[in-house]
mmCIF file of C-alpha atoms in Angstrom:
data_model
loop_
_atom_site.group_PDB
_atom_site.id
_atom_site.type_symbol
_atom_site.label_atom_id
_atom_site.label_comp_id
_atom_site.label_asym_id
_atom_site.label_seq_id
_atom_site.Cartn_x
_atom_site.Cartn_y
_atom_site.Cartn_z
ATOM 1 C CA MET A 1 -4.067 53.284 59.686
ATOM 2 C CA TYR A 2 -6.616 54.329 62.273
ATOM 3 C CA CYS A 3 -9.282 56.956 61.654
ATOM 4 C CA ARG A 4 -11.914 58.510 63.847
ATOM 5 C CA THR A 5 -15.185 60.049 62.677
ATOM 6 C CA LYS A 6 -17.494 62.548 64.434
ATOM 7 C CA GLY A 7 -17.930 61.694 68.104
ATOM 8 C CA SER A 8 -16.769 58.119 67.730
ATOM 9 C CA ALA A 9 -13.922 56.127 69.263
ATOM 10 C CA TRP A 10 -11.048 54.749 67.269
ATOM 11 C CA ARG A 11 -12.378 52.560 64.501
ATOM 12 C CA THR A 12 -10.976 49.359 63.103
ATOM 13 C CA ARG A 13 -8.278 49.517 60.509
ATOM 14 C CA ASP A 14 -9.018 50.536 56.966
ATOM 15 C CA MET A 15 -9.537 47.696 54.464
ATOM 16 C CA HIS A 16 -6.148 48.657 53.052
ATOM 17 C CA SER A 17 -4.471 47.664 56.329
ATOM 18 C CA ILE A 18 -6.525 44.464 56.511
ATOM 19 C CA LEU A 19 -5.268 43.366 53.127
ATOM 20 C CA LEU A 20 -1.684 44.122 54.076
ATOM 21 C CA THR A 21 -1.961 41.840 57.094
ATOM 22 C CA ASN A 22 -4.149 39.178 55.459
ATOM 23 C CA PRO A 23 -2.243 37.417 52.655
ATOM 24 C CA ILE A 24 -5.319 35.471 51.518
ATOM 25 C CA ALA A 25 -7.383 38.631 51.056
ATOM 26 C CA LEU A 26 -4.505 40.342 49.259
ATOM 27 C CA LEU A 27 -4.064 37.348 46.960
ATOM 28 C CA ALA A 28 -7.777 37.410 46.120
ATOM 29 C CA VAL A 29 -7.512 41.068 45.078
ATOM 30 C CA ILE A 30 -4.406 40.424 43.004
ATOM 31 C CA LEU A 31 -5.909 37.392 41.255
ATOM 32 C CA GLY A 32 -9.015 39.395 40.487
ATOM 33 C CA SER A 33 -6.902 42.164 38.953
ATOM 34 C CA THR A 34 -5.065 39.560 36.850
ATOM 35 C CA ILE A 35 -8.317 38.440 35.261
ATOM 36 C CA ILE A 36 -9.391 42.017 34.579
ATOM 37 C CA PHE A 37 -6.075 42.920 32.943
ATOM 38 C CA ILE A 38 -6.118 39.826 30.744
ATOM 39 C CA LEU A 39 -9.647 40.626 29.592
ATOM 40 C CA PHE A 40 -8.628 44.211 28.855
ATOM 41 C CA LEU A 41 -5.297 43.635 27.175
ATOM 42 C CA GLN A 42 -5.460 40.313 25.374
ATOM 43 C CA PRO A 43 -7.967 41.210 22.643
ATOM 44 C CA ARG A 44 -6.085 44.346 21.685
ATOM 45 C CA HIS A 45 -2.747 42.611 21.303
ATOM 46 C CA LEU A 46 -4.168 39.711 19.320
ATOM 47 C CA SER A 47 -6.126 41.917 16.913
ATOM 48 C CA SER A 48 -3.565 44.659 16.365
ATOM 49 C CA SER A 49 -1.421 44.591 13.251
ATOM 50 C CA PRO A 50 2.392 44.799 13.507
ATOM 51 C CA LYS A 51 3.658 48.370 13.796
ATOM 52 C CA SER A 52 7.076 49.694 13.039
ATOM 53 C CA ASP A 53 6.844 51.879 16.112
ATOM 54 C CA SER A 54 7.012 49.553 19.127
ATOM 55 C CA MET A 55 5.867 52.402 21.371
ATOM 56 C CA ALA A 56 2.462 52.480 19.665
ATOM 57 C CA ALA A 57 1.956 48.785 20.442
ATOM 58 C CA ARG A 58 3.188 49.015 24.022
ATOM 59 C CA SER A 59 0.674 48.969 26.841
ATOM 60 C CA PHE A 60 1.018 51.195 29.882
ATOM 61 C CA VAL A 61 -0.346 50.371 33.347
ATOM 62 C CA LEU A 62 -0.519 53.146 35.926
ATOM 63 C CA TRP A 63 -1.124 51.783 39.438
ATOM 64 C CA LEU A 64 -2.336 54.149 42.185
ATOM 65 C CA HIS A 65 -1.850 53.044 45.795
ATOM 66 C CA GLY A 66 -4.120 53.594 48.788
ATOM 67 C CA LEU A 67 -3.984 56.147 51.603
ATOM 68 C CA GLY A 68 -0.740 56.056 53.571
ATOM 69 C CA ASP A 69 0.913 53.613 51.174
ATOM 70 C CA SER A 70 3.620 54.137 48.555
ATOM 71 C CA GLY A 71 4.256 53.257 44.933
ATOM 72 C CA PRO A 72 7.361 51.098 45.528
ATOM 73 C CA ALA A 73 5.465 48.996 48.080
ATOM 74 C CA ASN A 74 3.055 47.976 45.310
ATOM 75 C CA GLU A 75 5.626 47.164 42.638
ATOM 76 C CA PRO A 76 5.715 43.382 43.393
ATOM 77 C CA ILE A 77 2.214 43.207 41.880
ATOM 78 C CA LYS A 78 3.653 43.322 38.360
ATOM 79 C CA THR A 79 5.665 40.137 38.925
ATOM 80 C CA LEU A 80 2.391 38.179 39.010
ATOM 81 C CA PHE A 81 1.563 39.123 35.418
ATOM 82 C CA ARG A 82 3.682 36.587 33.562
ATOM 83 C CA SER A 83 1.524 36.086 30.480
ATOM 84 C CA SER A 84 3.140 36.890 27.145
ATOM 85 C CA GLU A 85 0.442 39.548 26.744
ATOM 86 C CA PHE A 86 2.410 41.655 29.229
ATOM 87 C CA ARG A 87 5.817 41.293 27.627
ATOM 88 C CA ASN A 88 5.577 44.785 26.148
ATOM 89 C CA THR A 89 3.888 46.450 29.127
ATOM 90 C CA LYS A 90 5.371 49.395 30.955
ATOM 91 C CA TRP A 91 4.343 49.705 34.602
ATOM 92 C CA SER A 92 4.325 52.848 36.703
ATOM 93 C CA PHE A 93 3.865 52.960 40.491
ATOM 94 C CA PRO A 94 3.948 56.631 41.539
ATOM 95 C CA SER A 95 3.766 57.710 45.176
ATOM 96 C CA ALA A 96 1.262 60.259 46.438
ATOM 97 C CA PRO A 97 2.645 63.466 47.986
ATOM 98 C CA GLU A 98 2.552 63.988 51.741
ATOM 99 C CA ASN A 99 -0.617 65.870 52.650
ATOM 100 C CA PRO A 100 -2.659 66.488 55.819
ATOM 101 C CA VAL A 101 -5.684 64.167 56.015
ATOM 102 C CA THR A 102 -8.773 65.393 57.839
ATOM 103 C CA CYS A 103 -10.030 61.962 58.946
ATOM 104 C CA ASN A 104 -6.677 61.435 60.641
ATOM 105 C CA TYR A 105 -6.839 64.726 62.555
ATOM 106 C CA GLY A 106 -4.714 66.509 59.977
ATOM 107 C CA MET A 107 -1.827 64.059 60.195
ATOM 108 C CA ARG A 108 0.448 64.279 57.168
ATOM 109 C CA MET A 109 0.819 61.108 55.140
ATOM 110 C CA PRO A 110 0.961 59.956 51.505
ATOM 111 C CA SER A 111 -2.447 60.981 50.183
ATOM 112 C CA TRP A 112 -3.745 61.756 46.706
ATOM 113 C CA PHE A 113 -6.470 64.031 48.106
ATOM 114 C CA ASP A 114 -8.140 64.846 51.413
ATOM 115 C CA ILE A 115 -10.643 62.466 53.008
ATOM 116 C CA GLN A 116 -13.109 64.029 55.412
ATOM 117 C CA GLU A 117 -14.251 60.877 57.179
ATOM 118 C CA ILE A 118 -13.936 57.107 57.236
ATOM 119 C CA PRO A 119 -15.906 55.003 56.522
ATOM 120 C CA VAL A 120 -16.806 56.841 53.349
ATOM 121 C CA THR A 121 -20.541 56.822 52.590
ATOM 122 C CA ALA A 122 -22.711 58.303 49.851
ATOM 123 C CA ASP A 123 -23.370 61.276 52.134
ATOM 124 C CA SER A 124 -19.744 61.885 53.109
ATOM 125 C CA PRO A 125 -18.352 65.341 52.249
ATOM 126 C CA LYS A 126 -16.356 65.275 49.027
ATOM 127 C CA ALA A 127 -13.236 67.380 48.531
ATOM 128 C CA GLU A 128 -13.835 67.782 44.797
ATOM 129 C CA SER A 129 -11.309 70.583 44.263
ATOM 130 C CA ASP A 130 -8.660 68.414 45.905
ATOM 131 C CA VAL A 131 -9.678 65.435 43.783
ATOM 132 C CA LEU A 132 -9.493 67.488 40.589
ATOM 133 C CA LYS A 133 -5.937 68.590 41.430
ATOM 134 C CA ALA A 134 -4.973 64.945 41.869
ATOM 135 C CA VAL A 135 -6.678 64.096 38.571
ATOM 136 C CA GLN A 136 -4.569 66.729 36.818
ATOM 137 C CA ASN A 137 -1.422 65.060 38.160
ATOM 138 C CA VAL A 138 -2.569 61.649 36.915
ATOM 139 C CA HIS A 139 -3.448 63.099 33.511
ATOM 140 C CA ALA A 140 0.039 64.608 33.311
ATOM 141 C CA MET A 141 1.530 61.123 33.838
ATOM 142 C CA ILE A 142 -0.696 59.717 31.089
ATOM 143 C CA ASP A 143 0.063 62.624 28.743
ATOM 144 C CA ARG A 144 3.801 62.016 29.069
ATOM 145 C CA GLU A 145 3.349 58.394 28.075
ATOM 146 C CA VAL A 146 1.056 59.251 25.157
ATOM 147 C CA ALA A 147 3.501 61.936 24.000
ATOM 148 C CA ALA A 148 6.211 59.264 23.996
ATOM 149 C CA GLY A 149 4.152 57.299 21.473
ATOM 150 C CA THR A 150 1.878 54.961 23.454
ATOM 151 C CA ASP A 151 -1.636 54.643 22.029
ATOM 152 C CA PRO A 152 -4.220 55.947 24.567
ATOM 153 C CA ASN A 153 -6.228 52.770 23.907
ATOM 154 C CA ASN A 154 -3.331 50.853 25.436
ATOM 155 C CA VAL A 155 -3.263 52.931 28.637
ATOM 156 C CA PHE A 156 -4.822 51.400 31.758
ATOM 157 C CA VAL A 157 -5.248 53.076 35.130
ATOM 158 C CA CYS A 158 -5.767 50.958 38.239
ATOM 159 C CA GLY A 159 -6.010 51.780 41.906
ATOM 160 C CA PHE A 160 -6.755 50.478 45.370
ATOM 161 C CA SER A 161 -8.892 52.250 47.991
ATOM 162 C CA GLN A 162 -8.139 55.977 47.704
ATOM 163 C CA GLY A 163 -6.167 55.181 44.559
ATOM 164 C CA GLY A 164 -9.247 53.413 43.204
ATOM 165 C CA ALA A 165 -11.368 56.511 43.768
ATOM 166 C CA LEU A 166 -8.757 58.587 41.941
ATOM 167 C CA THR A 167 -8.659 56.017 39.135
ATOM 168 C CA LEU A 168 -12.391 56.376 38.542
ATOM 169 C CA ALA A 169 -12.189 60.174 38.404
ATOM 170 C CA SER A 170 -9.060 60.175 36.223
ATOM 171 C CA VAL A 171 -10.398 57.789 33.586
ATOM 172 C CA LEU A 172 -13.800 59.491 33.313
ATOM 173 C CA LEU A 173 -12.309 62.977 33.064
ATOM 174 C CA TYR A 174 -9.513 62.222 30.595
ATOM 175 C CA PRO A 175 -10.158 63.923 27.206
ATOM 176 C CA LYS A 176 -9.434 60.750 25.217
ATOM 177 C CA LYS A 177 -10.750 57.193 25.448
ATOM 178 C CA LEU A 178 -8.302 55.092 27.441
ATOM 179 C CA GLY A 179 -7.949 51.335 27.360
ATOM 180 C CA GLY A 180 -9.696 50.879 30.692
ATOM 181 C CA GLY A 181 -9.568 51.228 34.428
ATOM 182 C CA ALA A 182 -9.759 48.882 37.414
ATOM 183 C CA VAL A 183 -11.021 50.029 40.818
ATOM 184 C CA PHE A 184 -10.433 47.937 43.940
ATOM 185 C CA SER A 185 -12.207 48.887 47.197
ATOM 186 C CA GLY A 186 -12.663 52.425 45.875
ATOM 187 C CA TRP A 187 -15.583 54.839 45.823
ATOM 188 C CA VAL A 188 -17.051 57.723 43.799
ATOM 189 C CA PRO A 189 -15.105 60.808 44.972
ATOM 190 C CA PHE A 190 -17.339 63.442 43.379
ATOM 191 C CA ASN A 191 -20.955 64.605 43.292
ATOM 192 C CA SER A 192 -23.369 63.700 40.488
ATOM 193 C CA SER A 193 -22.958 67.172 38.963
ATOM 194 C CA MET A 194 -19.466 66.115 37.860
ATOM 195 C CA ILE A 195 -21.019 63.795 35.265
ATOM 196 C CA GLU A 196 -21.654 66.806 33.049
ATOM 197 C CA LYS A 197 -17.887 67.318 32.781
ATOM 198 C CA PHE A 198 -17.139 63.835 31.439
ATOM 199 C CA PRO A 199 -15.746 64.102 27.866
ATOM 200 C CA GLU A 200 -17.671 62.077 25.285
ATOM 201 C CA ASP A 201 -14.615 59.949 24.478
ATOM 202 C CA ALA A 202 -14.109 59.147 28.166
ATOM 203 C CA LYS A 203 -17.687 57.858 28.427
ATOM 204 C CA LYS A 204 -16.835 55.212 25.811
ATOM 205 C CA VAL A 205 -14.510 53.511 28.293
ATOM 206 C CA ILE A 206 -17.526 52.161 30.183
ATOM 207 C CA SER A 207 -19.790 51.649 27.170
#
């Protein structure tokens, strides 16, 4: 994916594209995520008592892809998690809807929310209303899983690049404490004023 910012020529590819074309870099990200998931999930499975309802003991991993990517393209990631700790894990790899993206001159592509410019900096404009709509969609996915019987403490949201930014917002705005979140090459997609909207239970995820 190529993007162009104000008055500049075409820039180099997004880190997402670099990882797709650099197997070593991609492997490093995947191995790092393996460690994070093991740290998150292992203690809960070992300490939990047997439950008659297998749904309550099941873990749920929601993986959010980067700009221009798709859910199915990321599904091979789950094959790397072969530990017995993941034997009762349900994975979900949704695809973002096609939306116009400002940094790509309005080109339509899979995108969770609009991005004004790339590279993203602390001073970059933030499409908070767009982000909040995407957060609502992610929360709906989590709510369906919780309604089916999965304990919120066993729900983990992870994402890469734009998906990582959405992961951060989704976990910190969810009304209940989730198991955790993992952000890879993401950023903070909202202004500091959003902190006031974080539910108290959500704050416990990072405590």
